[in-house]
Coordinates of C-alpha atoms in Angstrom, one line a residue:
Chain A
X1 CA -7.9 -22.3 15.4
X2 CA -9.8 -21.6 18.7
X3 CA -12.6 -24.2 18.1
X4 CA -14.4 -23.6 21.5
X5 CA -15.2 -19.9 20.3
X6 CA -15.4 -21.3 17.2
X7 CA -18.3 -23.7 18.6
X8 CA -19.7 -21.1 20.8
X9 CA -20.5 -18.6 18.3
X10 CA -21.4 -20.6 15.8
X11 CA -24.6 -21.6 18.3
X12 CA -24.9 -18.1 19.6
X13 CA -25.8 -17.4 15.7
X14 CA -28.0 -20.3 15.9
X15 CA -29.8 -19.6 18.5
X16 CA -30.7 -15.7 17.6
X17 CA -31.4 -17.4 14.4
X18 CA -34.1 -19.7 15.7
X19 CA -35.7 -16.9 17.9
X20 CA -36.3 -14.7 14.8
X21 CA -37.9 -17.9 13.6
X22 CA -35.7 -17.7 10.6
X23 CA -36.3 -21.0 8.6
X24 CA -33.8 -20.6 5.8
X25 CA -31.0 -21.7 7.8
X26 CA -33.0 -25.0 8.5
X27 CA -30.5 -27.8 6.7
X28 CA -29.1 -30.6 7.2
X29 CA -27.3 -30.4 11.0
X30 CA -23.7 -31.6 10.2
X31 CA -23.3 -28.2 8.2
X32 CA -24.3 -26.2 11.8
X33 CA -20.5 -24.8 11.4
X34 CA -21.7 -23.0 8.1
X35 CA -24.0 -21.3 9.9
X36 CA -21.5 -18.9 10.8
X37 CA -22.1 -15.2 9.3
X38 CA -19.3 -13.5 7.8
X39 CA -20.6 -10.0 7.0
X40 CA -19.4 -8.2 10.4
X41 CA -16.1 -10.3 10.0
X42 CA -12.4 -9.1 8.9
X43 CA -8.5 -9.6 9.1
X44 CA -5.8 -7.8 10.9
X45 CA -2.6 -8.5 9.5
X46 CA 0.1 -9.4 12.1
X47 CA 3.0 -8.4 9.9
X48 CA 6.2 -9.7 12.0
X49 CA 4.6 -13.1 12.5
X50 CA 3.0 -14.2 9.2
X51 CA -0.2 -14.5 11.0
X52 CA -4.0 -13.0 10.5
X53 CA -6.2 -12.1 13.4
X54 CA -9.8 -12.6 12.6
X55 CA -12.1 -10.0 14.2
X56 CA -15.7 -9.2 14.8
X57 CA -16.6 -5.3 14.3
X58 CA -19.7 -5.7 15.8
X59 CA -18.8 -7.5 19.5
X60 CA -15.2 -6.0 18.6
X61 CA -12.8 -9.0 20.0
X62 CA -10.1 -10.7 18.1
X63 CA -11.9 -14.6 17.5
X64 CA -9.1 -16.8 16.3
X65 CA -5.5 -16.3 14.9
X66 CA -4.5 -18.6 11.3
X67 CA -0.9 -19.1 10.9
X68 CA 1.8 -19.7 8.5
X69 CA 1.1 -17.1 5.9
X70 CA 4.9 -16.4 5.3
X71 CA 6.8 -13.0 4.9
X72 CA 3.3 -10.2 5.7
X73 CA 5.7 -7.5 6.2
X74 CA 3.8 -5.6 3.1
X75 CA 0.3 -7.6 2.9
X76 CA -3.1 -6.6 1.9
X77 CA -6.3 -8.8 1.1
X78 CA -9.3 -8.8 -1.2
X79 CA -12.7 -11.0 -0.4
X80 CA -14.3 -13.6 -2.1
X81 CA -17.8 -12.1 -3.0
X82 CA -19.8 -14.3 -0.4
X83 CA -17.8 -12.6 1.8
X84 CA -16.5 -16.4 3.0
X85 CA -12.7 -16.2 1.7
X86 CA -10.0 -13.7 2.1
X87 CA -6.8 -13.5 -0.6
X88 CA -4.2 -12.4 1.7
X89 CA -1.0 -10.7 -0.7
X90 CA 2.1 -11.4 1.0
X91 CA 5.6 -9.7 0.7
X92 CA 7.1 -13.0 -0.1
X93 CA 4.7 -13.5 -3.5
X94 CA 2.5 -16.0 -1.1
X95 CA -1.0 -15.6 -1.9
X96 CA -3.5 -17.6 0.5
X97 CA -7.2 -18.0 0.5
X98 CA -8.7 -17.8 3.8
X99 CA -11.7 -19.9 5.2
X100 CA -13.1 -17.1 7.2
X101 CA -15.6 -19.8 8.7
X102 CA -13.8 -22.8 9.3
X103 CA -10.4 -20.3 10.7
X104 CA -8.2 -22.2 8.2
X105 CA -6.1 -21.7 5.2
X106 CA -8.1 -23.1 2.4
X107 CA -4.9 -22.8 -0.4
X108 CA -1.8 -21.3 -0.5
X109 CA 0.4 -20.5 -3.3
X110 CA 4.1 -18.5 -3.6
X111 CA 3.6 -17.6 -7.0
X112 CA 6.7 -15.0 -7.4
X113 CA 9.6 -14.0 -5.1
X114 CA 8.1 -10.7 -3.8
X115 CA 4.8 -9.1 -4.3
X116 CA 2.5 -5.9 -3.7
X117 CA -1.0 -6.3 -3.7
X118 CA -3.7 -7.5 -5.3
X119 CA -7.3 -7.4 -6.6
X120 CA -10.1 -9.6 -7.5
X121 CA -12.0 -9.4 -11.0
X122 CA -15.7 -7.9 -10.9
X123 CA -17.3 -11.5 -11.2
X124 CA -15.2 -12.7 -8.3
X125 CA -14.0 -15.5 -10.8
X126 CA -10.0 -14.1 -10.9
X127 CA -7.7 -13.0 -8.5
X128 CA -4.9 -11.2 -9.8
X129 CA -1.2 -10.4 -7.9
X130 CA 1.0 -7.5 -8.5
X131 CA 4.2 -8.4 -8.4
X132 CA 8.2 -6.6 -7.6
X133 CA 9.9 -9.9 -8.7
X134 CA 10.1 -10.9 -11.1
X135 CA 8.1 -7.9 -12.3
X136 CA 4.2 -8.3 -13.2
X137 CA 1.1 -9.2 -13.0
X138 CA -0.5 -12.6 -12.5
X139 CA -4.1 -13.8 -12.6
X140 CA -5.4 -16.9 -11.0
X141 CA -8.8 -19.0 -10.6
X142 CA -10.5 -17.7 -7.2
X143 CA -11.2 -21.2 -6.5
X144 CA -8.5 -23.2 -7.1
X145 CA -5.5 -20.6 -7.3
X146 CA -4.3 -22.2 -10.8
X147 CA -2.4 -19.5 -12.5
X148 CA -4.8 -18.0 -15.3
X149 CA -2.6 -15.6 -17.5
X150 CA 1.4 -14.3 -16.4
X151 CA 1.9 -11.1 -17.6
X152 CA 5.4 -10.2 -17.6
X153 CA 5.3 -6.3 -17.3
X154 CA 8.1 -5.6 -19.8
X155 CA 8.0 -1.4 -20.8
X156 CA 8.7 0.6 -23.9
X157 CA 12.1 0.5 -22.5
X158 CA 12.5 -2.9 -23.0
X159 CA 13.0 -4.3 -19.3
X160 CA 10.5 -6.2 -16.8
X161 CA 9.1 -3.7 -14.4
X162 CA 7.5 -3.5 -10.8
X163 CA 4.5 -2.6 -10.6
X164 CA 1.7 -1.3 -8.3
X165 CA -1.7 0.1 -8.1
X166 CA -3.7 -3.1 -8.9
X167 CA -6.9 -2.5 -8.9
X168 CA -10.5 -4.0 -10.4
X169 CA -12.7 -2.1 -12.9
X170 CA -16.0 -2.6 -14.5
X171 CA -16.3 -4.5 -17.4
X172 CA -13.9 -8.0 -16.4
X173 CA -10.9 -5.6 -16.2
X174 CA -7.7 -5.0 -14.1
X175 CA -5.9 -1.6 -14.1
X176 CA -1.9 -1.4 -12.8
X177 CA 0.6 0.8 -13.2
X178 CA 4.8 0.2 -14.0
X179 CA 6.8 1.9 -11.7
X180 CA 10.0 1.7 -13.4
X181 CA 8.8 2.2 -16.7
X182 CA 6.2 4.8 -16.5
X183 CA 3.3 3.3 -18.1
X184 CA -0.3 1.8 -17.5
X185 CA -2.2 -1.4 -18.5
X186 CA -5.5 -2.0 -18.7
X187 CA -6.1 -6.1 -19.2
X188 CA -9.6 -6.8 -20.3
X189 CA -11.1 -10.2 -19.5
X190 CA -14.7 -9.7 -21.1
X191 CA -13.9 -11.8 -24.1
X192 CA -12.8 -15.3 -24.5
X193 CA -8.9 -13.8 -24.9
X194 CA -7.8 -10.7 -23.0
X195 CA -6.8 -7.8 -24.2
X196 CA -4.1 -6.0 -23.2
X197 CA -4.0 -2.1 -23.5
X198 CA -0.7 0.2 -22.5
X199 CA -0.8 3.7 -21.7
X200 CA 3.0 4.8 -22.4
X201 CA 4.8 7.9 -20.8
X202 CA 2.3 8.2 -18.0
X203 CA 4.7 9.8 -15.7
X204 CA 8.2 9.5 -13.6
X205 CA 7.5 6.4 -10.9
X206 CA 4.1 5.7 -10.5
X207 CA 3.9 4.6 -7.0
X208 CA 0.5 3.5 -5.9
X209 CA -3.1 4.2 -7.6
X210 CA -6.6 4.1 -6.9
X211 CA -9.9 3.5 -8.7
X212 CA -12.9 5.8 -7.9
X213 CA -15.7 3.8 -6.2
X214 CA -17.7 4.2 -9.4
X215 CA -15.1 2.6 -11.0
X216 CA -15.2 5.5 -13.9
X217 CA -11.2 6.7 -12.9
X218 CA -7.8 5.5 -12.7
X219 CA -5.2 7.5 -10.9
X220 CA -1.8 6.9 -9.9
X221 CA 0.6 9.1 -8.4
X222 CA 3.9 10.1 -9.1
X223 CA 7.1 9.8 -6.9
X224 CA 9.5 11.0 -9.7
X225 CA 7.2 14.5 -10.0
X226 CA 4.5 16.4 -8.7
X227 CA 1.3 15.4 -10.3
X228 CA -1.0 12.5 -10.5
X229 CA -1.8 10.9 -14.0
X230 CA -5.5 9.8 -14.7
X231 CA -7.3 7.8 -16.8
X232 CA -10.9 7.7 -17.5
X233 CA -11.7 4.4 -17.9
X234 CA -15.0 5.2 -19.6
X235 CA -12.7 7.0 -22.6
X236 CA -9.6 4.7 -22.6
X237 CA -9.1 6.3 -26.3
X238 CA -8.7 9.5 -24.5
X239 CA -5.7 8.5 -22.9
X240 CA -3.7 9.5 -20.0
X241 CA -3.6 13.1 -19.1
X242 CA -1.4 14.7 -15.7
X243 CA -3.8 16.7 -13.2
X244 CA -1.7 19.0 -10.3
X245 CA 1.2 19.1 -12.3
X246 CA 3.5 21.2 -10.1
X247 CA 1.8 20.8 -7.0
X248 CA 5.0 21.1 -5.1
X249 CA 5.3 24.3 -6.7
X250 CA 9.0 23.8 -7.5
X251 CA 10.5 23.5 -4.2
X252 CA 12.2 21.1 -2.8
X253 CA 10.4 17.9 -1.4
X254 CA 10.8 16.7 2.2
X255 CA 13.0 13.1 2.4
X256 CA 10.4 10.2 2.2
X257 CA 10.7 8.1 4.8
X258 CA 7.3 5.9 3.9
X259 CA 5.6 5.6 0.6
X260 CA 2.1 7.3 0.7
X261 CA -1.0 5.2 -0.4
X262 CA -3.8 5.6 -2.3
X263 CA -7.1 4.1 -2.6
X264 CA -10.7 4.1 -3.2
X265 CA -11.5 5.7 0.4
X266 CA -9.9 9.3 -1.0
X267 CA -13.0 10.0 -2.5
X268 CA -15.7 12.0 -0.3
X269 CA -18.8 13.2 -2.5
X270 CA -17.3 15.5 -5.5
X271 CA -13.9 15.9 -3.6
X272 CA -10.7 13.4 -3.8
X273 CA -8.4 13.8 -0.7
X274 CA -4.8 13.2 -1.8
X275 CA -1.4 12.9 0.4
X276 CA 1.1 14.9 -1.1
X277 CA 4.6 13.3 -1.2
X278 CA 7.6 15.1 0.5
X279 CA 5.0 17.7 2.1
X280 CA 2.8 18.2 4.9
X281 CA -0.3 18.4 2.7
X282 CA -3.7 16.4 1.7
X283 CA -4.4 17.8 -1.4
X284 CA -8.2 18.5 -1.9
X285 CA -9.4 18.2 -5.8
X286 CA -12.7 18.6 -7.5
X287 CA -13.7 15.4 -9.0
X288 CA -15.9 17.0 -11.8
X289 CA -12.8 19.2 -13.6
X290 CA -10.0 17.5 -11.8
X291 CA -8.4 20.8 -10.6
X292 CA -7.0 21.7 -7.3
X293 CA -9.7 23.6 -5.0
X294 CA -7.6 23.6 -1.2
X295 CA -4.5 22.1 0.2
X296 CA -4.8 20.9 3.9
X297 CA -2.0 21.4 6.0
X298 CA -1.6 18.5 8.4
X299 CA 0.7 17.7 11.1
X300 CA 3.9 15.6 8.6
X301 CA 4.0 13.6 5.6
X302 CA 0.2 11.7 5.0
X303 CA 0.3 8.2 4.4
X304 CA -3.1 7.1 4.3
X305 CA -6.1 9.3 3.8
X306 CA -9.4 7.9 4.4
X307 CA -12.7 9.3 4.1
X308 CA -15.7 7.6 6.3
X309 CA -18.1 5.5 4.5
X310 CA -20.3 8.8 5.0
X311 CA -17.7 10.9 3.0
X312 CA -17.9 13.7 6.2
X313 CA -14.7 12.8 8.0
X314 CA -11.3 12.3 6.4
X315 CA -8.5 10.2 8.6
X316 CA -5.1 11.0 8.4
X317 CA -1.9 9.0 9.2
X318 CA 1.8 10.0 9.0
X319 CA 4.9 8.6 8.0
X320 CA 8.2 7.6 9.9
X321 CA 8.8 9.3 12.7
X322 CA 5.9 10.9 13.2
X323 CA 3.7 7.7 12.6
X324 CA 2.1 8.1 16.3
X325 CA 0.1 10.5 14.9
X326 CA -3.8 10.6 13.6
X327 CA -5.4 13.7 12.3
X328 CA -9.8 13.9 11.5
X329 CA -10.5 16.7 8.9
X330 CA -13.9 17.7 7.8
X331 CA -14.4 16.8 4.7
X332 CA -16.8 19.5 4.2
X333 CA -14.8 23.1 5.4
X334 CA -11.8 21.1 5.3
X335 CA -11.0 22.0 9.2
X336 CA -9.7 19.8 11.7
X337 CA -11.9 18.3 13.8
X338 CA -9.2 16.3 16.2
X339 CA -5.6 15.0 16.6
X340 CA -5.1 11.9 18.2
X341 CA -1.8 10.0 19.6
X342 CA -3.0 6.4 20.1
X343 CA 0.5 5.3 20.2
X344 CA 4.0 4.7 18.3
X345 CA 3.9 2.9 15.0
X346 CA -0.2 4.0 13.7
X347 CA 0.1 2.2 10.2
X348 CA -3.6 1.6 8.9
X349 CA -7.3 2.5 9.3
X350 CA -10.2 0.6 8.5
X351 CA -14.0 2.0 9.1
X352 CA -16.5 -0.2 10.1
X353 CA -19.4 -0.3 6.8
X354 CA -21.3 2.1 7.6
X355 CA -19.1 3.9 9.6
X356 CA -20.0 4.7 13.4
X357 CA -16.6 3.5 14.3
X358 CA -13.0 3.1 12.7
X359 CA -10.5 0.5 13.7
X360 CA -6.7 1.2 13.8
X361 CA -3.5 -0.4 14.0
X362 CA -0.8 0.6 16.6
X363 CA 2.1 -1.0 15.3
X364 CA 4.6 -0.5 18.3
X365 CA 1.8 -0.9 21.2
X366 CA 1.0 -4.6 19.8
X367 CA -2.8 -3.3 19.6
X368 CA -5.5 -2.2 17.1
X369 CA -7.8 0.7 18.9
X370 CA -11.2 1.0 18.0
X371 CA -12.6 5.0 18.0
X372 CA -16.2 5.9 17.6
X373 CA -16.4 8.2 14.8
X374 CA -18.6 10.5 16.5
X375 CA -17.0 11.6 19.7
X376 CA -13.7 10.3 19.2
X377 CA -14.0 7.8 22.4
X378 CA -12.1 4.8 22.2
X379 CA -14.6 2.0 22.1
X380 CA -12.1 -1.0 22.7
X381 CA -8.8 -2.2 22.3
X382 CA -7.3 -5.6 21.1
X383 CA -4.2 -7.4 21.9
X384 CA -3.1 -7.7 18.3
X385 CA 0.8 -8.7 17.5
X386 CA 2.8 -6.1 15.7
X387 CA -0.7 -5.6 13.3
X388 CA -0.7 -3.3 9.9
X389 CA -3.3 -4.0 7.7
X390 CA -7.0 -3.9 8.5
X391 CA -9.6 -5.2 6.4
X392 CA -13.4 -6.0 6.4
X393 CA -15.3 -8.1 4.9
X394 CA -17.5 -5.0 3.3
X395 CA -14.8 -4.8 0.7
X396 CA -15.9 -7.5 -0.8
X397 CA -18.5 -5.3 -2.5
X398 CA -16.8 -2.2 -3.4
X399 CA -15.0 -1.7 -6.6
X400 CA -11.5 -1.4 -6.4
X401 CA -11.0 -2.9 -2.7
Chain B
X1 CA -3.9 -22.9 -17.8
X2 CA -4.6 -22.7 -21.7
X3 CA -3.9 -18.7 -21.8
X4 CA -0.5 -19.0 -20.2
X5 CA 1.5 -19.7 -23.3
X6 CA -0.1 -17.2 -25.6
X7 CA 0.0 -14.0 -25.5
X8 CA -2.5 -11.5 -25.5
X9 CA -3.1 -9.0 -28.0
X10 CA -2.3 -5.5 -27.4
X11 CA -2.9 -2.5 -28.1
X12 CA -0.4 0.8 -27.2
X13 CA -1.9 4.4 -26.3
X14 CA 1.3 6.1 -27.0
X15 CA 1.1 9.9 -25.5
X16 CA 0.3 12.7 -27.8
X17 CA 3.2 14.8 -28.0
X18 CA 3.1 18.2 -26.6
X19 CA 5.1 21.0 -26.7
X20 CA 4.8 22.2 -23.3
X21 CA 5.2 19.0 -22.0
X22 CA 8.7 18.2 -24.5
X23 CA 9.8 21.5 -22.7
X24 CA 8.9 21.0 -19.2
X25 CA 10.4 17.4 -20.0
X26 CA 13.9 18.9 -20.8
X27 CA 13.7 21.8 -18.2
X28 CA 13.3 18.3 -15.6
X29 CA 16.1 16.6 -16.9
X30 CA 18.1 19.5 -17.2
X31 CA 17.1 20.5 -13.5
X32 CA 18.2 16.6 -12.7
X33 CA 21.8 16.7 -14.5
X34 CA 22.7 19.8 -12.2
X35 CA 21.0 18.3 -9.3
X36 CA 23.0 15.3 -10.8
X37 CA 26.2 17.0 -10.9
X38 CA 26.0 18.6 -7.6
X39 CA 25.4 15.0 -5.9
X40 CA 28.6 13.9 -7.4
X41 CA 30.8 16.8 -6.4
X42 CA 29.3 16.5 -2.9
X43 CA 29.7 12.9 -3.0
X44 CA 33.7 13.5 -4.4
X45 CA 34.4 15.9 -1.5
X46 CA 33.0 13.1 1.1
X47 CA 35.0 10.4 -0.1
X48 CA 38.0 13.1 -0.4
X49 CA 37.2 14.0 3.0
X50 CA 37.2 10.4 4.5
X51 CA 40.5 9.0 2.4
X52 CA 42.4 11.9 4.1
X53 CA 41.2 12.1 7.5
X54 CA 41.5 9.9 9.8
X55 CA 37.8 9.5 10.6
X56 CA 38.1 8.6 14.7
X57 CA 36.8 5.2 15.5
X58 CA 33.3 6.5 16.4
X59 CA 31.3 4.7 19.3
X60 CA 28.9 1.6 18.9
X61 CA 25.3 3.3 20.5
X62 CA 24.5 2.1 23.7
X63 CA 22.4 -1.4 23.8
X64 CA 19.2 0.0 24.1
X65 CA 19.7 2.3 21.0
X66 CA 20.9 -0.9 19.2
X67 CA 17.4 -2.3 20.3
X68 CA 15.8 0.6 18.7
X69 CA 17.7 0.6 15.7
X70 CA 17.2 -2.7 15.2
X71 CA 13.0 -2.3 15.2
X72 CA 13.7 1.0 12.4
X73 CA 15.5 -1.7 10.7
X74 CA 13.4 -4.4 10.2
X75 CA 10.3 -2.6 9.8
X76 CA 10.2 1.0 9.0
X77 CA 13.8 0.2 6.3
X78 CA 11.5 -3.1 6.1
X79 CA 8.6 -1.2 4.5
X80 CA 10.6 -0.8 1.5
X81 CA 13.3 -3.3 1.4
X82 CA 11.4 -6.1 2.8
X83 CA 10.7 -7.1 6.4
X84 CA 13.7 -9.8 6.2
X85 CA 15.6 -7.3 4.0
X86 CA 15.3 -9.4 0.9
X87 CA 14.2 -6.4 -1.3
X88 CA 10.7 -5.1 -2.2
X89 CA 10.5 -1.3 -3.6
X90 CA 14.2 -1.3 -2.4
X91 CA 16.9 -3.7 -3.7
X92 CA 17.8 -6.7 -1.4
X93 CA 20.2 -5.7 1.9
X94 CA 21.3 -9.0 2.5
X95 CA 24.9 -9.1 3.0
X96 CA 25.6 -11.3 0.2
X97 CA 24.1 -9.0 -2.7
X98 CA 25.5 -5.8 -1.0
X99 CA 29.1 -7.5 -0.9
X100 CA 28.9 -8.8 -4.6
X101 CA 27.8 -4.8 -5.4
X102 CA 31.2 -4.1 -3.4
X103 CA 29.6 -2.3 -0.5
X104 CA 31.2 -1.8 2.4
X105 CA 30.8 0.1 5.7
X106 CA 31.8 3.5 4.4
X107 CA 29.9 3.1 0.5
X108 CA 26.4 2.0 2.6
X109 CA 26.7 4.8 5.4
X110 CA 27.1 7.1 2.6
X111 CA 24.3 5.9 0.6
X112 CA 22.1 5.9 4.2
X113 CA 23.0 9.1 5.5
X114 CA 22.5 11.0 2.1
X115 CA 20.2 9.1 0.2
X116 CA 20.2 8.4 -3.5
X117 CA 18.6 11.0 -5.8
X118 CA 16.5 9.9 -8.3
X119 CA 15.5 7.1 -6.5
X120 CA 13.1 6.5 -3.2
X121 CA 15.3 5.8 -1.0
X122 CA 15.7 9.0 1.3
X123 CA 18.2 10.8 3.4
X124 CA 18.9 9.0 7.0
X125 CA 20.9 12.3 8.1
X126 CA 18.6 14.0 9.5
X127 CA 17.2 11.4 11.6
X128 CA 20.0 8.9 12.7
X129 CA 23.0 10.0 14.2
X130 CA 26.5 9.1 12.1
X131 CA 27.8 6.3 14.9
X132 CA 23.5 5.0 14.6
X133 CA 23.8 5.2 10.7
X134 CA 27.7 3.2 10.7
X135 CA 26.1 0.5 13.2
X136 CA 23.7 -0.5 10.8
X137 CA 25.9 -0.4 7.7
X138 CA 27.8 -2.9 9.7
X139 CA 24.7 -4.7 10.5
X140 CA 23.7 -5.5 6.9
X141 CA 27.1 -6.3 6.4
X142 CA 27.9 -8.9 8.9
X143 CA 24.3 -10.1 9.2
X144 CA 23.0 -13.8 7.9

């Protein structure tokens, strides 16, 4: 923990504080280090070192660096709701809550031998972990990290699945998906016991899923066919039904070489931006009927596709080998506005909350870049170690983040 | 903790059966037994092809390569397997689990260079050169 920046920051608030003549932060003076803001903070994942790197979007430097966070080789991270705590998902089934303001690890738990991701419930009260091994889902206290409710995920076919997609919905629930076993659960914590529902025969390998920032629908898609299954979580009773089926049009998919991703960022205005797997397409879909209206050919296989807080510009990056790539499409005549090559190894992007710039991570260069949205520039760039995931602390109020 | 041992009740959305979707269900799996069979006989000619021939003691790459191979390894192979190999999407590559599966060099270069259908895990051919993809079979194999 860097305590001098710590220190000096900490005052720096105080003293823009006191010039506003801001009297709610008045209190008692030993908790000056509370002070601290949080809402322009977020993490970088350093995935080969088990570390975070906390970060400042709007004076753009890396602050301090908190340790021993275990196997981060596939991590992601959800925030408390005061925007104080980050849940950091770790490969190795660690989950840790962060102390954003005191730069420390608060608790940590390895609740399984290898996890996914994870979500936090609508009230901010659970945190739940998606787990590979053994396969499942479990749901802990947000403040103390005592295990709530383990969820084996066993499928019609009798055997414990992976799963993936975990995401938060309205209404106290969590949504995930069974890759092996082709199904999806809804588990409902609105009542004193929760309910379970299971969506069977979804699909072939579900592989990641994303919740519309409305929270209204559920879609995961498919590795083991073309198509995307969805669920309209405002009609559970309706059930499942598959939108592009056949996308790929029968032919024969390209090797994948890196899992695409989905989440809540695909959606710009009425239009969902989806990466096709095995092809060199972001698949554009009306939102009202769910149909296809344009495929976008990009420059290789799309990994993440982002749309800006703003829903005009959707970011694109690529899997293994051409993951030094970065394509900008308009979300609106579906052109492309500009390529970029920041460098070997571009694994995540993360846009500032409202959007006037978009931070990314340059695996191979040791660095996250900073580009302002506008004209492309690069604004800054930050010695970061080996660093995938990027994540503000704006997520903490969006659904499914 | 008081949820833990009970379990919750449930309630199962089984799929409404439809016709098209039964046929375009057996039209897959019949696509995927030929695709299936095809694997196999390709896979029966390979190991047909490397009991009989001699295969020539092919090169270790250079030292730099092995650098390079060694960052695909850990974290673009990582991104599925785990970062220290111990399995994620992918199964574990540790040497101990391959060995118990009875890999060895030839069975894992095989599995690397052509991938195994039906699952995720993709072709290496067209990206790693043969001596690259027996380097890192070896790898796994000797490693921790």
């Amino acid at each position: 923990m860097n305590r001098r920046a710590f220190l000096k920051s900490t005052l720096a608030t105080a003293v823009v504080a006191s010039a506003q003549g801001c009297s709610s932060l008045a209190g008692p003076s030993d908790k000056a280090e509370f002070w601290l803001p949080t809402g322009d903070l977020g993490i970088v994942i350093e995935r080969a070192d088990g570390r975070v790197a906390l970060v400042n979007t709007s004076s753009q430097e890396k602050l301090a660096e908190i340790d021993g966070l275990g196997d981060l080789s596939h991590a992601s991270a959800v925030f408390s709701r005061n925007e104080r705590y980050a849940y950091i998902f770790g490969r190795d089934g660690g989950l840790t809550k962060i102390d954003l303001i005191t730069r420390a690890i608060d608790r940590r738990v390895v609740q399984s031998g290898n996890s996914i991701g994870g979500a936090i419930s609508q009230d901010g009260k659970l945190v739940a972990v998606s787990n590979y091994e053994p396969g499942g889902v479990r749901i802990f206290n947000s403040d103390t990290l005592e295990l709530v409710l383990d969820l084996p995920a066993i499928g019609k076919n009798g055997k414990a699945s992976k799963t993936v997609g975990l995401v938060d919905a309205p209404g106290k629930r969590f949504v995930f998906s069974l890759f092996d076993a082709g199904e999806i659960w809804l588990v409902d914590f609105s009542s004193a016991e929760p309910q379970i529902s299971r969506f069977e025969d979804i699909g072939i390998q579900p592989y990641d899923a994303l919740i519309t920032p409305d929270g209204r629908y559920y879609i995961a898609g498919l590795f083991g066919e073309d198509g995307l299954a969805l669920l309209d979580l405002w009609h559970p009773e309706l059930g499942v039904r598959h939108i592009l089926p056949n996308y790929g049009r029968g032919e024969q998919r390209l090797p994948v070489y890196k899992m695409p991703h989905l989440e809540g960022w695909a959606i710009a205005g009425n239009k969902a931006f989806i990466p096709a797997v095995g092809r060199h397409e972001v698949l554009v879909v009306d939102i009202n009927n769910w149909t296809e209206i344009d495929r976008i050919a990009v420059h290789s296989q799309p990994v993440f596709v982002m749309a800006s807080p703003d829903g005009r510009q959707v970011w694109v990056n690529f899997a293994f080998p051409e993951n030094r790539h970065l394509q900008v499409i308009d979300s609106d005549n579906h052109q492309h506005i500009k390529h970029l090559q920041p460098g070997e190894g571009v694994l995540h992007m993360e846009f500032t909350p409202r959007g006037e710039a978009v931070w990314v991570s340059v695996r191979n260069n040791n660095e996250v870049q900073v580009f302002d949205t506008q004209n492309f520039k690069k604004l800054a760039s930050l010695a970061i170690d080996s660093p995938s995931g990027i994540f503000f602390t704006a997520r903490a109020h969006r659904i499914g983040l | 903790m008081k949820r833990c041992s009970d379990s919750p009740r449930q309630r199962v959305y089984a799929r409404p059966t439809q016709l098209l979707r039964k046929l375009s269900g057996i039209f897959l799996t019949y696509t995927a037994l030929i695709y299936r069979a095809l694997a196999f006989r390709v896979l029966a000619a390979v190991i047909a092809l490397l009991l009989t021939s001699q295969a020539p003691a092919t090169e270790a790459p250079a030292i730099e390569r092995q650098q390079q191979l060694s960052y695909l390894l850990k974290h673009d192979c990582g991104s599925c397997h785990g970062m220290t190999l111990k399995g994620g999407l992918g199964p574990s590559l540790l040497s101990a689990p391959l060995k118990s599966k009875g890999h060895n060099i030839d069975s894992l270069s095989l599995i690397i260079r052509h991938g195994r259908p039906g699952t995720a895990m993709p072709p290496w051919g067209p990206i790693l050169a043969d001596e690259d993809i027996r380097w890192i079979a070896a790898r796994l194999l000797e490693s921790n």
